[in-house]
Short mmCIF file of C-alpha atoms and ligand atoms in Angstrom, two decimals:
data_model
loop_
_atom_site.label_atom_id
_atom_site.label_comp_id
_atom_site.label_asym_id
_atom_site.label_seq_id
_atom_site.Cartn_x
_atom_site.Cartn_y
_atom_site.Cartn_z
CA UNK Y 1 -3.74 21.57 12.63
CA UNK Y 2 -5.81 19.17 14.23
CA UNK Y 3 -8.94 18.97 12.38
CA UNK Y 4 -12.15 16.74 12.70
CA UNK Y 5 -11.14 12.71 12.82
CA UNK Y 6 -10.90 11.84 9.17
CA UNK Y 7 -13.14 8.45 7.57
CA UNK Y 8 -12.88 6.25 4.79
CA UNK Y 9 -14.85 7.70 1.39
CA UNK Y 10 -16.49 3.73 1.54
CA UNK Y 11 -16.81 0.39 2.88
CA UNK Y 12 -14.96 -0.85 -0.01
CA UNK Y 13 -11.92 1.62 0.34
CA UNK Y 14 -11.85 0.29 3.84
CA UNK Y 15 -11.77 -3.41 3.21
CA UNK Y 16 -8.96 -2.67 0.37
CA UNK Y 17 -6.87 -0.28 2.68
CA UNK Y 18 -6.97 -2.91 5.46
CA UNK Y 19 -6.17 -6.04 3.18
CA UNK Y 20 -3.44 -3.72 1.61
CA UNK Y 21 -1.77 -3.36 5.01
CA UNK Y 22 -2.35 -6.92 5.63
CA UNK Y 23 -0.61 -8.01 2.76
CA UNK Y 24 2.89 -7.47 2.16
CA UNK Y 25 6.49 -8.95 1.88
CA UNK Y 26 4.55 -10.98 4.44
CA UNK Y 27 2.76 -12.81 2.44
CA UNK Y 28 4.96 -12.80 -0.90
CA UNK Y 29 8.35 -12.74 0.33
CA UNK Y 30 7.75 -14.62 3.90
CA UNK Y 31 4.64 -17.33 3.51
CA UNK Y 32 5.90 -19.35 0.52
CA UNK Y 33 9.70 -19.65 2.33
CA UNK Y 34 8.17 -20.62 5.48
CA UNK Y 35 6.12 -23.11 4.00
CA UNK Y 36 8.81 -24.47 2.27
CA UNK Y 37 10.66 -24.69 5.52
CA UNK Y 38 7.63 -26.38 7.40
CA UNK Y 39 6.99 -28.70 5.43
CA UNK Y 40 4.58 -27.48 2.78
CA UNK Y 41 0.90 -28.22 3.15
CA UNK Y 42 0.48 -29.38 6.85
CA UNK Y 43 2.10 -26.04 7.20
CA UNK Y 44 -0.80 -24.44 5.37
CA UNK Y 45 -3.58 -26.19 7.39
CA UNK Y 46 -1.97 -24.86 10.17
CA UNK Y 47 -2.16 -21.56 9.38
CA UNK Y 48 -5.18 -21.74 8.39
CA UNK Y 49 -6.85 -22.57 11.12
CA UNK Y 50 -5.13 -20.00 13.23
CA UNK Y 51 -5.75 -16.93 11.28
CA UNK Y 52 -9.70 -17.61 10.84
CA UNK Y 53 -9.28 -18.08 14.55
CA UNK Y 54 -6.94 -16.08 16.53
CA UNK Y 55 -6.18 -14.21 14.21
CA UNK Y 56 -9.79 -13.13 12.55
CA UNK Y 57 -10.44 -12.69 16.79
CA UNK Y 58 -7.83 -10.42 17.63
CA UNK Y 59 -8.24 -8.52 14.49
CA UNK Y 60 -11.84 -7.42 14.73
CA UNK Y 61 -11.13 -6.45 18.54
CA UNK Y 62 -8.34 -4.21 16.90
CA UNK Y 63 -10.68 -2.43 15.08
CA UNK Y 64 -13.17 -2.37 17.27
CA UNK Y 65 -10.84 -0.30 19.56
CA UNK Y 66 -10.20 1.81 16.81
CA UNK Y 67 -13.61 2.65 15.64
CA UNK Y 68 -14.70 2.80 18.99
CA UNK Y 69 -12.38 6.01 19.86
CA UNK Y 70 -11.94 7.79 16.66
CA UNK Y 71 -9.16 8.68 17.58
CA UNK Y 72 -5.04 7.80 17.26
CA UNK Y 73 -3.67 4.54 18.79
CA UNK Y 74 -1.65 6.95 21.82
CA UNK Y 75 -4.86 8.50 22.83
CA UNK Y 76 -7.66 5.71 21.95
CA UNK Y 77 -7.18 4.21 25.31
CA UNK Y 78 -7.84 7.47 27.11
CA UNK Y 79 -10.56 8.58 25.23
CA UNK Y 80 -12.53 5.07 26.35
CA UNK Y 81 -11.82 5.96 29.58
CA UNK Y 82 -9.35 3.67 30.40
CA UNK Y 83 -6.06 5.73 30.63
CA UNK Y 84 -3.94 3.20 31.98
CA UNK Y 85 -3.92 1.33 29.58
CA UNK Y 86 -2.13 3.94 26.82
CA UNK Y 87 1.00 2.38 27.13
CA UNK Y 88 -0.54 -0.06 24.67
CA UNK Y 89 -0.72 2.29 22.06
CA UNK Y 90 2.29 3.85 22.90
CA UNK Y 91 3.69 0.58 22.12
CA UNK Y 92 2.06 0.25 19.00
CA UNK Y 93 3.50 3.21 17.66
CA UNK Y 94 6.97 2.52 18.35
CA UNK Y 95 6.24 -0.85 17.15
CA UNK Y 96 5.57 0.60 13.43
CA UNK Y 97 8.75 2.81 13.77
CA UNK Y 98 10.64 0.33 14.08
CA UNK Y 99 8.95 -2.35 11.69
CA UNK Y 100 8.60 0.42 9.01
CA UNK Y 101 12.64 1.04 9.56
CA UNK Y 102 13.49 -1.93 8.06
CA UNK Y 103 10.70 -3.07 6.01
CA UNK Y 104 11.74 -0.33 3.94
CA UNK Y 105 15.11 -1.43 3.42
CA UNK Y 106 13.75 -4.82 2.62
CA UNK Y 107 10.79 -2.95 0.11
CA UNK Y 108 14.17 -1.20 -1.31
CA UNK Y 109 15.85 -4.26 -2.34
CA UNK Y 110 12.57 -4.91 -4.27
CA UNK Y 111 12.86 -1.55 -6.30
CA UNK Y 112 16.44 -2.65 -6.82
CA UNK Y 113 15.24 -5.93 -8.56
CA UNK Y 114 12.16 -4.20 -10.71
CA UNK Y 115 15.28 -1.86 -12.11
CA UNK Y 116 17.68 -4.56 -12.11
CA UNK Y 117 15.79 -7.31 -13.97
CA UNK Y 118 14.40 -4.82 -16.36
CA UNK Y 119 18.42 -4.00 -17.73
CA UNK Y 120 18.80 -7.56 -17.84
CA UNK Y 121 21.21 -7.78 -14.69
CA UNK Y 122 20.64 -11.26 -14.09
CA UNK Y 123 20.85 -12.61 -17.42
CA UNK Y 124 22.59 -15.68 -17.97
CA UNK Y 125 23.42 -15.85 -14.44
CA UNK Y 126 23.21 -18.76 -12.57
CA UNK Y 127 22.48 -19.37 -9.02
CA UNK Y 128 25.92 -19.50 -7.65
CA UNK Y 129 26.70 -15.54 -9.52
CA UNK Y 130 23.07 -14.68 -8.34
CA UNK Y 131 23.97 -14.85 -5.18
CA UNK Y 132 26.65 -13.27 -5.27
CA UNK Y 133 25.43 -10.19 -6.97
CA UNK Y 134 22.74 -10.25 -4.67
CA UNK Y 135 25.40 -10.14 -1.33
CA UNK Y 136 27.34 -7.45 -3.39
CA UNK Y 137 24.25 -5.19 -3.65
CA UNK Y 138 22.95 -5.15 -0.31
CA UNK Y 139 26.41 -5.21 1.25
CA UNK Y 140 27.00 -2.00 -0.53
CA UNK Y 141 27.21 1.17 1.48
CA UNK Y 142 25.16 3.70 -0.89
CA UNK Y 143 22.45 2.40 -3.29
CA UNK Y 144 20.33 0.06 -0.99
CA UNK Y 145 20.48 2.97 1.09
CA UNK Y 146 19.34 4.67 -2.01
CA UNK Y 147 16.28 2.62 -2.78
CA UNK Y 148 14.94 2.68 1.06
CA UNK Y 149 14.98 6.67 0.26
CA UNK Y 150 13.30 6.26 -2.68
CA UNK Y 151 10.77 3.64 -0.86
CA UNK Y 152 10.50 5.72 2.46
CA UNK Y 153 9.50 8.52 -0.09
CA UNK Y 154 6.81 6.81 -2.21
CA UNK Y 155 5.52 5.68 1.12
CA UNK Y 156 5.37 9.66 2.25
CA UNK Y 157 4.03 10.96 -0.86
CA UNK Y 158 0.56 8.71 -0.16
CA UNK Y 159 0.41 9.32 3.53
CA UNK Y 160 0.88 13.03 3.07
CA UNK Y 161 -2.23 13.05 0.51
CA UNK Y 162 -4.62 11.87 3.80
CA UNK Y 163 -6.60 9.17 4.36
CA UNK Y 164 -9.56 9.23 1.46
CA UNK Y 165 -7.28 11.00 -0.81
CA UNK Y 166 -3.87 9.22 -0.55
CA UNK Y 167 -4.05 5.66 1.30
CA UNK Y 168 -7.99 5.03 -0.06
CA UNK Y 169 -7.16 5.83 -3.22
CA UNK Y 170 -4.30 4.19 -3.70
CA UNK Y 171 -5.35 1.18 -2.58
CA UNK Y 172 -8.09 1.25 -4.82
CA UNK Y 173 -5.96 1.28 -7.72
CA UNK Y 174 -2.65 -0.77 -6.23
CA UNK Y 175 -4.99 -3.82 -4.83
CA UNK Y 176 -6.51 -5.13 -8.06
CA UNK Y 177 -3.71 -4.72 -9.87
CA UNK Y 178 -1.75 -6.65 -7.20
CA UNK Y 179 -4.32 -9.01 -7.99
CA UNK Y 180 -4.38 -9.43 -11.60
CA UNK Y 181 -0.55 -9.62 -11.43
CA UNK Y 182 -0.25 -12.61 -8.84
CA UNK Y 183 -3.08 -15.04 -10.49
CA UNK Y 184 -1.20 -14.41 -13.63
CA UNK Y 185 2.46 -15.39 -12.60
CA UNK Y 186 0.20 -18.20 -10.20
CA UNK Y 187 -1.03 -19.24 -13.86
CA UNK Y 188 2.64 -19.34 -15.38
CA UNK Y 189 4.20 -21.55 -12.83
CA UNK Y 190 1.21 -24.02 -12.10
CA UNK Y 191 1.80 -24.65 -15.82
CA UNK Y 192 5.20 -25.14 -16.13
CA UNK Y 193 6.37 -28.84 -17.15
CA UNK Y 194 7.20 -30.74 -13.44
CA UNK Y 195 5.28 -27.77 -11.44
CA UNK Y 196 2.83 -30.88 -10.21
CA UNK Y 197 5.81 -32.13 -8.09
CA UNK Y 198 5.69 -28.46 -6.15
CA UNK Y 199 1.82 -28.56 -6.29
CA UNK Y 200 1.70 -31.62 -4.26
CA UNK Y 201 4.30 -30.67 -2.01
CA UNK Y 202 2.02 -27.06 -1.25
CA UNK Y 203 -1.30 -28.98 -1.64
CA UNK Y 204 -0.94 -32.74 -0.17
CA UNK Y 205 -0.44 -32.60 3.67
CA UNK Y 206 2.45 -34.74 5.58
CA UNK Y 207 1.11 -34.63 9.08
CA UNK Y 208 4.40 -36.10 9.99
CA UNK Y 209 6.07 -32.78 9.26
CA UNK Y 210 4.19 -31.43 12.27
CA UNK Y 211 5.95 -30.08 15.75
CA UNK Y 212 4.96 -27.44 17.94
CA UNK Y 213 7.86 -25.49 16.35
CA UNK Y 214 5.46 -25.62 13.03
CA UNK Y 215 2.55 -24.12 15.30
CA UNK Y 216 5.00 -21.51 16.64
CA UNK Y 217 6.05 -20.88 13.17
CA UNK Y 218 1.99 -20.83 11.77
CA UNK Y 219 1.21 -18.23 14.79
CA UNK Y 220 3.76 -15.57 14.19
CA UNK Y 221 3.30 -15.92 11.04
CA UNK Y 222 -0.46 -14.95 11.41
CA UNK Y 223 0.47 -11.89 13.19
CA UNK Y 224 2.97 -10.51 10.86
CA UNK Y 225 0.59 -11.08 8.20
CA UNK Y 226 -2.57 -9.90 9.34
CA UNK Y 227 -0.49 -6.48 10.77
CA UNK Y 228 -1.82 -7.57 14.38
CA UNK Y 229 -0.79 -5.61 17.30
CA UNK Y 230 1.53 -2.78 15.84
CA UNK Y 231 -1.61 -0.42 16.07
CA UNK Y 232 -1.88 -0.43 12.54
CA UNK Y 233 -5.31 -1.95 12.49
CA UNK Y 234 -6.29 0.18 15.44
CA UNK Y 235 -5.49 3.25 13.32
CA UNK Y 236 -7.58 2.27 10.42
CA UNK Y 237 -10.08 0.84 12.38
CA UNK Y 238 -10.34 4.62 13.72
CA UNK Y 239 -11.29 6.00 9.85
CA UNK Y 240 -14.59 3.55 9.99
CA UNK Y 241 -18.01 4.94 10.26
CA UNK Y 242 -20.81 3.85 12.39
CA UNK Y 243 -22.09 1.91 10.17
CA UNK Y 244 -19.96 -0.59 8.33
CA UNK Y 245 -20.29 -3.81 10.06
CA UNK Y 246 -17.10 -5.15 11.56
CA UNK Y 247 -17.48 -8.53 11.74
CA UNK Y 248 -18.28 -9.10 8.00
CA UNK Y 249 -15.34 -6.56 6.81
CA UNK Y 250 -12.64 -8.83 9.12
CA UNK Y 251 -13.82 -11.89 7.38
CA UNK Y 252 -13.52 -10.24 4.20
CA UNK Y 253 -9.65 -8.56 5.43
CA UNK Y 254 -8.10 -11.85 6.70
CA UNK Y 255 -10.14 -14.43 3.18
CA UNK Y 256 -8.19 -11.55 1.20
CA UNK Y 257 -4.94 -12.19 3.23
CA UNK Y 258 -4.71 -15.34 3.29
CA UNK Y 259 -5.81 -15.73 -0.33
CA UNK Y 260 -2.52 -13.53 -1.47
CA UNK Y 261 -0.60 -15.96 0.53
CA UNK Y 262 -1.71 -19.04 -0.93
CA UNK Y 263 -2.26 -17.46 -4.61
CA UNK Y 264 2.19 -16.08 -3.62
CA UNK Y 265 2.81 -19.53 -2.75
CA UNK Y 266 1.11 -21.06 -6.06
CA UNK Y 267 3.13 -18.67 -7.87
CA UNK Y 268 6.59 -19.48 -6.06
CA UNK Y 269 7.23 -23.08 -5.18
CA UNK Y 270 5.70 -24.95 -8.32
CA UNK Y 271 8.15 -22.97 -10.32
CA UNK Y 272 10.96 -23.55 -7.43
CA UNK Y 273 10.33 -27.31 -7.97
CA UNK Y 274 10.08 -27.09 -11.55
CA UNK Y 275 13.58 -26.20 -12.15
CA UNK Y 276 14.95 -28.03 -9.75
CA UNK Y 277 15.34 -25.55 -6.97
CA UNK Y 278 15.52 -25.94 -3.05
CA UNK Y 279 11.76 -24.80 -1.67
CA UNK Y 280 13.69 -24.58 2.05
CA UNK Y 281 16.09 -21.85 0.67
CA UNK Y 282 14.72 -19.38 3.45
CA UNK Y 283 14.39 -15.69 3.32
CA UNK Y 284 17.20 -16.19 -0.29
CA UNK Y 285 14.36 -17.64 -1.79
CA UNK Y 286 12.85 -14.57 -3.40
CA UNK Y 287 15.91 -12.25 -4.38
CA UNK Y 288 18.44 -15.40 -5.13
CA UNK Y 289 16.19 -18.62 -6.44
CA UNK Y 290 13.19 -16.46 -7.78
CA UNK Y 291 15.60 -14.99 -10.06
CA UNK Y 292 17.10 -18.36 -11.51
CA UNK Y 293 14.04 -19.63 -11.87
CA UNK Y 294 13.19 -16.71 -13.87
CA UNK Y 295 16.16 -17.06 -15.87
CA UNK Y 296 15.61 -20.69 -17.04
CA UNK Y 297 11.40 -20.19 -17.63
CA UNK Y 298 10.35 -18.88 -20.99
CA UNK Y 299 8.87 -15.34 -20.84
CA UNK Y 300 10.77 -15.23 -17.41
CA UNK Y 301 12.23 -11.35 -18.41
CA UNK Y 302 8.86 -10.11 -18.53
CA UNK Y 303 7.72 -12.12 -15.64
CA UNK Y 304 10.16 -11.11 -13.24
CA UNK Y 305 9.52 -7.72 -13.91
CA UNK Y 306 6.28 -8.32 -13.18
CA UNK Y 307 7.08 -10.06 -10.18
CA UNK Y 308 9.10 -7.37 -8.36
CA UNK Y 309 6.60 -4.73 -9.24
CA UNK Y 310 3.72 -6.59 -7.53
CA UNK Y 311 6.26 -7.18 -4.40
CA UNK Y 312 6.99 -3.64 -4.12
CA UNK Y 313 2.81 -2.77 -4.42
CA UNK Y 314 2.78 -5.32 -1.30
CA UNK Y 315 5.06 -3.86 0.26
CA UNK Y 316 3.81 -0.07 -0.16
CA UNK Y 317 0.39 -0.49 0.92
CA UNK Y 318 1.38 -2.10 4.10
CA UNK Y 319 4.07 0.36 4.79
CA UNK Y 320 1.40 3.36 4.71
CA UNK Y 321 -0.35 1.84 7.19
CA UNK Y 322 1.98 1.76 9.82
CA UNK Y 323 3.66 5.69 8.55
CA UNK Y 324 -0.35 6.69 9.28
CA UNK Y 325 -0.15 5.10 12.63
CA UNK Y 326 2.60 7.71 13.55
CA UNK Y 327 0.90 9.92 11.45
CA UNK Y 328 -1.77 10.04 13.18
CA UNK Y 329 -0.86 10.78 16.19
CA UNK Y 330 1.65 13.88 15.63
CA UNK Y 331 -1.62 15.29 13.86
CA UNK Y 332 -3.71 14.71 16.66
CA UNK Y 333 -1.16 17.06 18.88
CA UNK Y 334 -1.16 19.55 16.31
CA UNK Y 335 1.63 19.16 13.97
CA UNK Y 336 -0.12 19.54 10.61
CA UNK Y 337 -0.31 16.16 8.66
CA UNK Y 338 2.31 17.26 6.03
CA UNK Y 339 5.15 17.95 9.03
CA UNK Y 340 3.96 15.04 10.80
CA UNK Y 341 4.42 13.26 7.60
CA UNK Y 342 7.58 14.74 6.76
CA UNK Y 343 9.18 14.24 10.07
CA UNK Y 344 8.28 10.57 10.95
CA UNK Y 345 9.08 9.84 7.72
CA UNK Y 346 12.57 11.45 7.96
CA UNK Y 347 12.85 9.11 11.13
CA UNK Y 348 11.82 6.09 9.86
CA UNK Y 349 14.77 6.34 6.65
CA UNK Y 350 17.32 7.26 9.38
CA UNK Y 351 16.47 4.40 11.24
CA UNK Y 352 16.77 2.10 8.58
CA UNK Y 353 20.31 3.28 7.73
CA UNK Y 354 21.85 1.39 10.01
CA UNK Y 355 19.76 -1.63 9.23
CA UNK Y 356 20.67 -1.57 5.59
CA UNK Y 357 24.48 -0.98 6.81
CA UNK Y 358 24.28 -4.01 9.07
CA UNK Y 359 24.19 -6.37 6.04
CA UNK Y 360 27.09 -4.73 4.84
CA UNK Y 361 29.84 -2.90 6.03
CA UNK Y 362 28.60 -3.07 9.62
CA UNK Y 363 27.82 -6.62 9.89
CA UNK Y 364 30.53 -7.08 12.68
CA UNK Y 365 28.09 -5.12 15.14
CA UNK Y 366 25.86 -7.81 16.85
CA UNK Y 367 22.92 -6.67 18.51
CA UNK Y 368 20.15 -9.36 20.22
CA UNK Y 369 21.68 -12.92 19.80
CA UNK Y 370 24.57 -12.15 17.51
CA UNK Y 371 22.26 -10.95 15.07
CA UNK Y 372 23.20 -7.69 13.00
CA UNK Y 373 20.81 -4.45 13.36
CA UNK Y 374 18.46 -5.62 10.78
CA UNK Y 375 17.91 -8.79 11.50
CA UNK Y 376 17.52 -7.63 15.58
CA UNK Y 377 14.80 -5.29 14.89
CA UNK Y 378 13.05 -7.64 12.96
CA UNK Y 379 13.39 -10.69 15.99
CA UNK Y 380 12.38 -7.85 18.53
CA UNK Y 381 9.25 -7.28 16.63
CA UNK Y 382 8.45 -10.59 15.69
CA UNK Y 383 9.12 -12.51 18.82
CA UNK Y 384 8.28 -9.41 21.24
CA UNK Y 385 6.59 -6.71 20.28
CA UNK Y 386 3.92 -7.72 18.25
CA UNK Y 387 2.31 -10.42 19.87
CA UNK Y 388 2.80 -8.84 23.51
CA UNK Y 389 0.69 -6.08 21.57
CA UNK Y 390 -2.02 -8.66 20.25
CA UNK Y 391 -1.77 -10.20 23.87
CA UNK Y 392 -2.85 -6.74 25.44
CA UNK Y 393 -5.16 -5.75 22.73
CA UNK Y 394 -7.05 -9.40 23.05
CA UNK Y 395 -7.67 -9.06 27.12
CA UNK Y 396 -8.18 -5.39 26.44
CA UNK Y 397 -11.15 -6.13 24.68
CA UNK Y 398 -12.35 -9.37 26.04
CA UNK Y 399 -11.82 -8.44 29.86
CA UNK Y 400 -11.79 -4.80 30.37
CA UNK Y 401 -14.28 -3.54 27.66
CA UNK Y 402 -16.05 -6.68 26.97
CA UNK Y 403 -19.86 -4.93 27.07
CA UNK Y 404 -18.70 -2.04 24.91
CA UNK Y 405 -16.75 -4.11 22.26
CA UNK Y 406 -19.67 -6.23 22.30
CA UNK Y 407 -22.24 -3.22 21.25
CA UNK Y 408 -20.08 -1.66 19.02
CA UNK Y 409 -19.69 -5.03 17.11
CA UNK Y 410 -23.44 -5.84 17.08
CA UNK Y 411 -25.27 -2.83 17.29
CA UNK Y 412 -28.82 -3.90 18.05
CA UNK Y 413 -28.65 -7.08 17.25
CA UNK Y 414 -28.85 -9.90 20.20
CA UNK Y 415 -25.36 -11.74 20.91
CA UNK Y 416 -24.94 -15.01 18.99
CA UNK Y 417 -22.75 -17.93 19.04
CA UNK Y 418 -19.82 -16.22 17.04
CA UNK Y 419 -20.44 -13.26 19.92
CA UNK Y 420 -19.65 -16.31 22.09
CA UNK Y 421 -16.93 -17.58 20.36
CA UNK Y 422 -14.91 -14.45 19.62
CA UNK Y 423 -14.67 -13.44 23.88
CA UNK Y 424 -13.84 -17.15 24.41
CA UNK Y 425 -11.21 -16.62 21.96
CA UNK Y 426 -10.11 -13.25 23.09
CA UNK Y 427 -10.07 -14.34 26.69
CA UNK Y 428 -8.48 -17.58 26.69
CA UNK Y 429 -7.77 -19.08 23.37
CA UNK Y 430 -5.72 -15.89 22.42
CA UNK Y 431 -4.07 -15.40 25.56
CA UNK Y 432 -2.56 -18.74 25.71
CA UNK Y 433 -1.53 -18.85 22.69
CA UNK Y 434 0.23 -15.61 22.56
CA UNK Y 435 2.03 -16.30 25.54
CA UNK Y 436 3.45 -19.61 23.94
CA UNK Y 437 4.53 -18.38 21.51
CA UNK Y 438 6.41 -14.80 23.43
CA UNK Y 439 7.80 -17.95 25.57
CA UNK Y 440 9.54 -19.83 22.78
CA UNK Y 441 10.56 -17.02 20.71
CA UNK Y 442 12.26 -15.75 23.97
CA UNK Y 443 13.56 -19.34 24.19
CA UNK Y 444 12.02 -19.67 27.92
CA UNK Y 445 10.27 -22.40 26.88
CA UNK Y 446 11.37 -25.05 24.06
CA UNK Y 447 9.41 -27.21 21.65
N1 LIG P 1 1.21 -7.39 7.22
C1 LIG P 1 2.40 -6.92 6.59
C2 LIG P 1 2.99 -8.02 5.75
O1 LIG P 1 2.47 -9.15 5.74
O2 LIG P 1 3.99 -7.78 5.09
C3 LIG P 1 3.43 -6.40 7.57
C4 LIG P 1 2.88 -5.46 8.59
C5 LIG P 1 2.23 -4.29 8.18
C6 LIG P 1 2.99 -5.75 9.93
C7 LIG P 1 1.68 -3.44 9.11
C8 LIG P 1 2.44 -4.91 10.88
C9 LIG P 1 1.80 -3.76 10.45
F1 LIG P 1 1.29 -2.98 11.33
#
């Protein structure tokens, strides 16, 4: 039943719970492919200066929300006292259903690999009959289906053990190990003979590369990343005590982020370059190049076991945060948190059925812009949902609730010039920039 708000056992539980949302498939599967697309290190710079912007903004006044109300992202905005505005949070939550849907099916393609380069699937294959195999498996009917099971379920069995015991925990153990494992396949391909020619391509800007399609690219990037404006972040922000400071955690949260991004890149497109690969090879380039790569480095068995493990970590500790955001609130209307578990989890695999179908056997069925089911839940969240979410949640907190966000960030200390900075962001910067980029994703407006 609905018992007392739950909180985080530390500060440190909090900061690796958040980053573990934050970083995902995201960062691993996503970043180093849209780099290579972009352009490489321009790309980067980019980026960079949007999420310790924008993004770092629009995260802390997620959180804020969140710790202000204590309470679930459907009834945080009623609880403030501004009612009205719950159809954010009702957004939010249907946001992470549908995200969750396929990011599963995605997270069980990963499991696939761990098993599949373990028995040695790939071995001796080259690109051409990777490819292949790879189209054959997730055009399948039954065993990616399988794997998002087995994935939805992993993803239920931490959710269901609460919020100290399951998602803290876990975090706490998943998180440095995530870490250990990416510096030391970052180590392996950095070293590889003819890795320098990838290095410079990820490290040594062309500012000629550069459109506004890049900065479009950089900002939605930012948001998928950080797990802006799905309520995720509103959610966890709601397990924070009174006394962690905000600002400080963020900064931590987003230099952790970004830091898996870079470190995924390091690991990816030296190695792509080093044997000769294509860095542009898009969303192919973890489950189709990685693998080749793989298959021509030495030690590459045990490395690309490696590799697909610390994917499907990423992967996991994001997708608990968005099953809590539903979680959360079916507890707070008095389903117990095992049934709510149980039966947005049920949901969420159903929904992703016929998302891993649509790569498959129902591929014919076109959705938004010819696109399959898959590949249309993922442009509605992308291009729609998730930054008209951040939108909201940015003049949320720098219009409506300005003096409260601004007390519940500072305490009793005296507004400074990042106090200054962060409203200027949330009120304009943000806004703007959001819009631009809902515009062009809609194709309304074209760079
Ligand atoms: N940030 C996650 C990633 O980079 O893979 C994806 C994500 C998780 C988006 C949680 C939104 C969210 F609420």
């Amino acid at each position: 039943m609905n018992t007392a708000h739950e909180h985080w056992g530390s500060r440190l539980g909090f900061i690796l719970a958040t980053a573990g949302s934050a970083v995902g498939l995201g960062n691993i599967w996503k970043f180093p492919y849209i780099t290579g697309e972009n352009g490489g290190a321009a790309f980067i710079i980019i980026y960079l200066g949007i999420v310790f912007t924008i993004g770092l903004s629009a995260m802390l006044a997620e959180i804020t929300i969140g710790r202000i109300a204590q309470t679930d992202a459907i009834h945080a905005f009623r609880k403030i006292g501004k009612p009205g505005w719950s159809f954010v949070g009702v957004m939010g939550v249907i946001t992470a259903v549908i995200i969750l849907s396929f990011y599963s099916v995605v997270a069980g393609w990963c499991i696939a690999y761990v098993v599949k380069s373990a028995g040695g699937a790939f071995s001796g294959m080259d690109a051409e009959a990777i490819a292949g195999a790879f189209g054959t498996f997730v055009s399948s009917p039954l065993s990616p289906i399988v794997y998002h099971g087995i994935f939805a379920a992993l993803t239920m069995a931490v959710v269901v053990a609460g919020v100290g015991g399951g998602i803290e925990k876990t975090s706490k153990v998943l998180m440095p190990l995530l870490f250990v494992m990416l510096i030391a396949l970052a180590v392996r391909s950095v070293t590889l003979p003819g890795a320098s020619k990838g290095l410079e391509f990820f490290l040594a800007p062309d500012f000629s590369a550069i459109s506004a399609g890049t900065v479009m690219a950089a900002l939605g990037q930012a948001f998928f990343s950080l797990s802006l404006g799905s309520a995720a972040l509103l959610t966890y922000g709601s397990y924070v005590d009174k006394k962690t400071n905000l600002g400080k955690s963020v900064v931590q949260i987003t230099f952790l982020d970004t830091l898996v991004a870079i470190l995924a890149g390091l690991a990816i497109l030296p190695a792509v370059f080093a044997f000769g690969m294509d860095p542009a090879a898009g969303p192919g380039l973890t489950f189709v190049t990685l693998p080749t790569v793989f298959n021509a480095m030495p030690g590459g068995y045990l490395f690309a076991i490696v590799f697909f493990v610390l994917l499907t970590i990423a992967a996991l500790t994001s997708s608990i945060s968005l099953l809590e955001t539903v979680v959360s609130f079916f507890n707070n209307i008095g389903l117990s948190r095992r049934n709510a578990t149980v039966g947005s989890g049920l949901l969420v695999f159903l929904l992703g059925i016929p998302s891993s179908l649509s790569v498959g056997i129902w591929s014919d069925i076109h959705f938004i812009k010819g696109q399959g089911f898959l590949d249309s839940a993922s442009w509605m969240t992308d291009k729609l949902l998730l930054p008209v979410g951040g939108l909201l949640i940015c003049v949320f907190t720098g219009w409506i609730i300005a003096p409260v966000a601004a007390k519940e960030v500072l305490g009793d200390g005296e507004p400074g010039i990042l106090t200054r900075a962060w409203f200027i962001i949330l009120r304009f910067v943000a806004p703007v920039a959001i819009l631009l980029i809902i515009l062009s994703g809609l194709e309304i407006i074209k760079f």
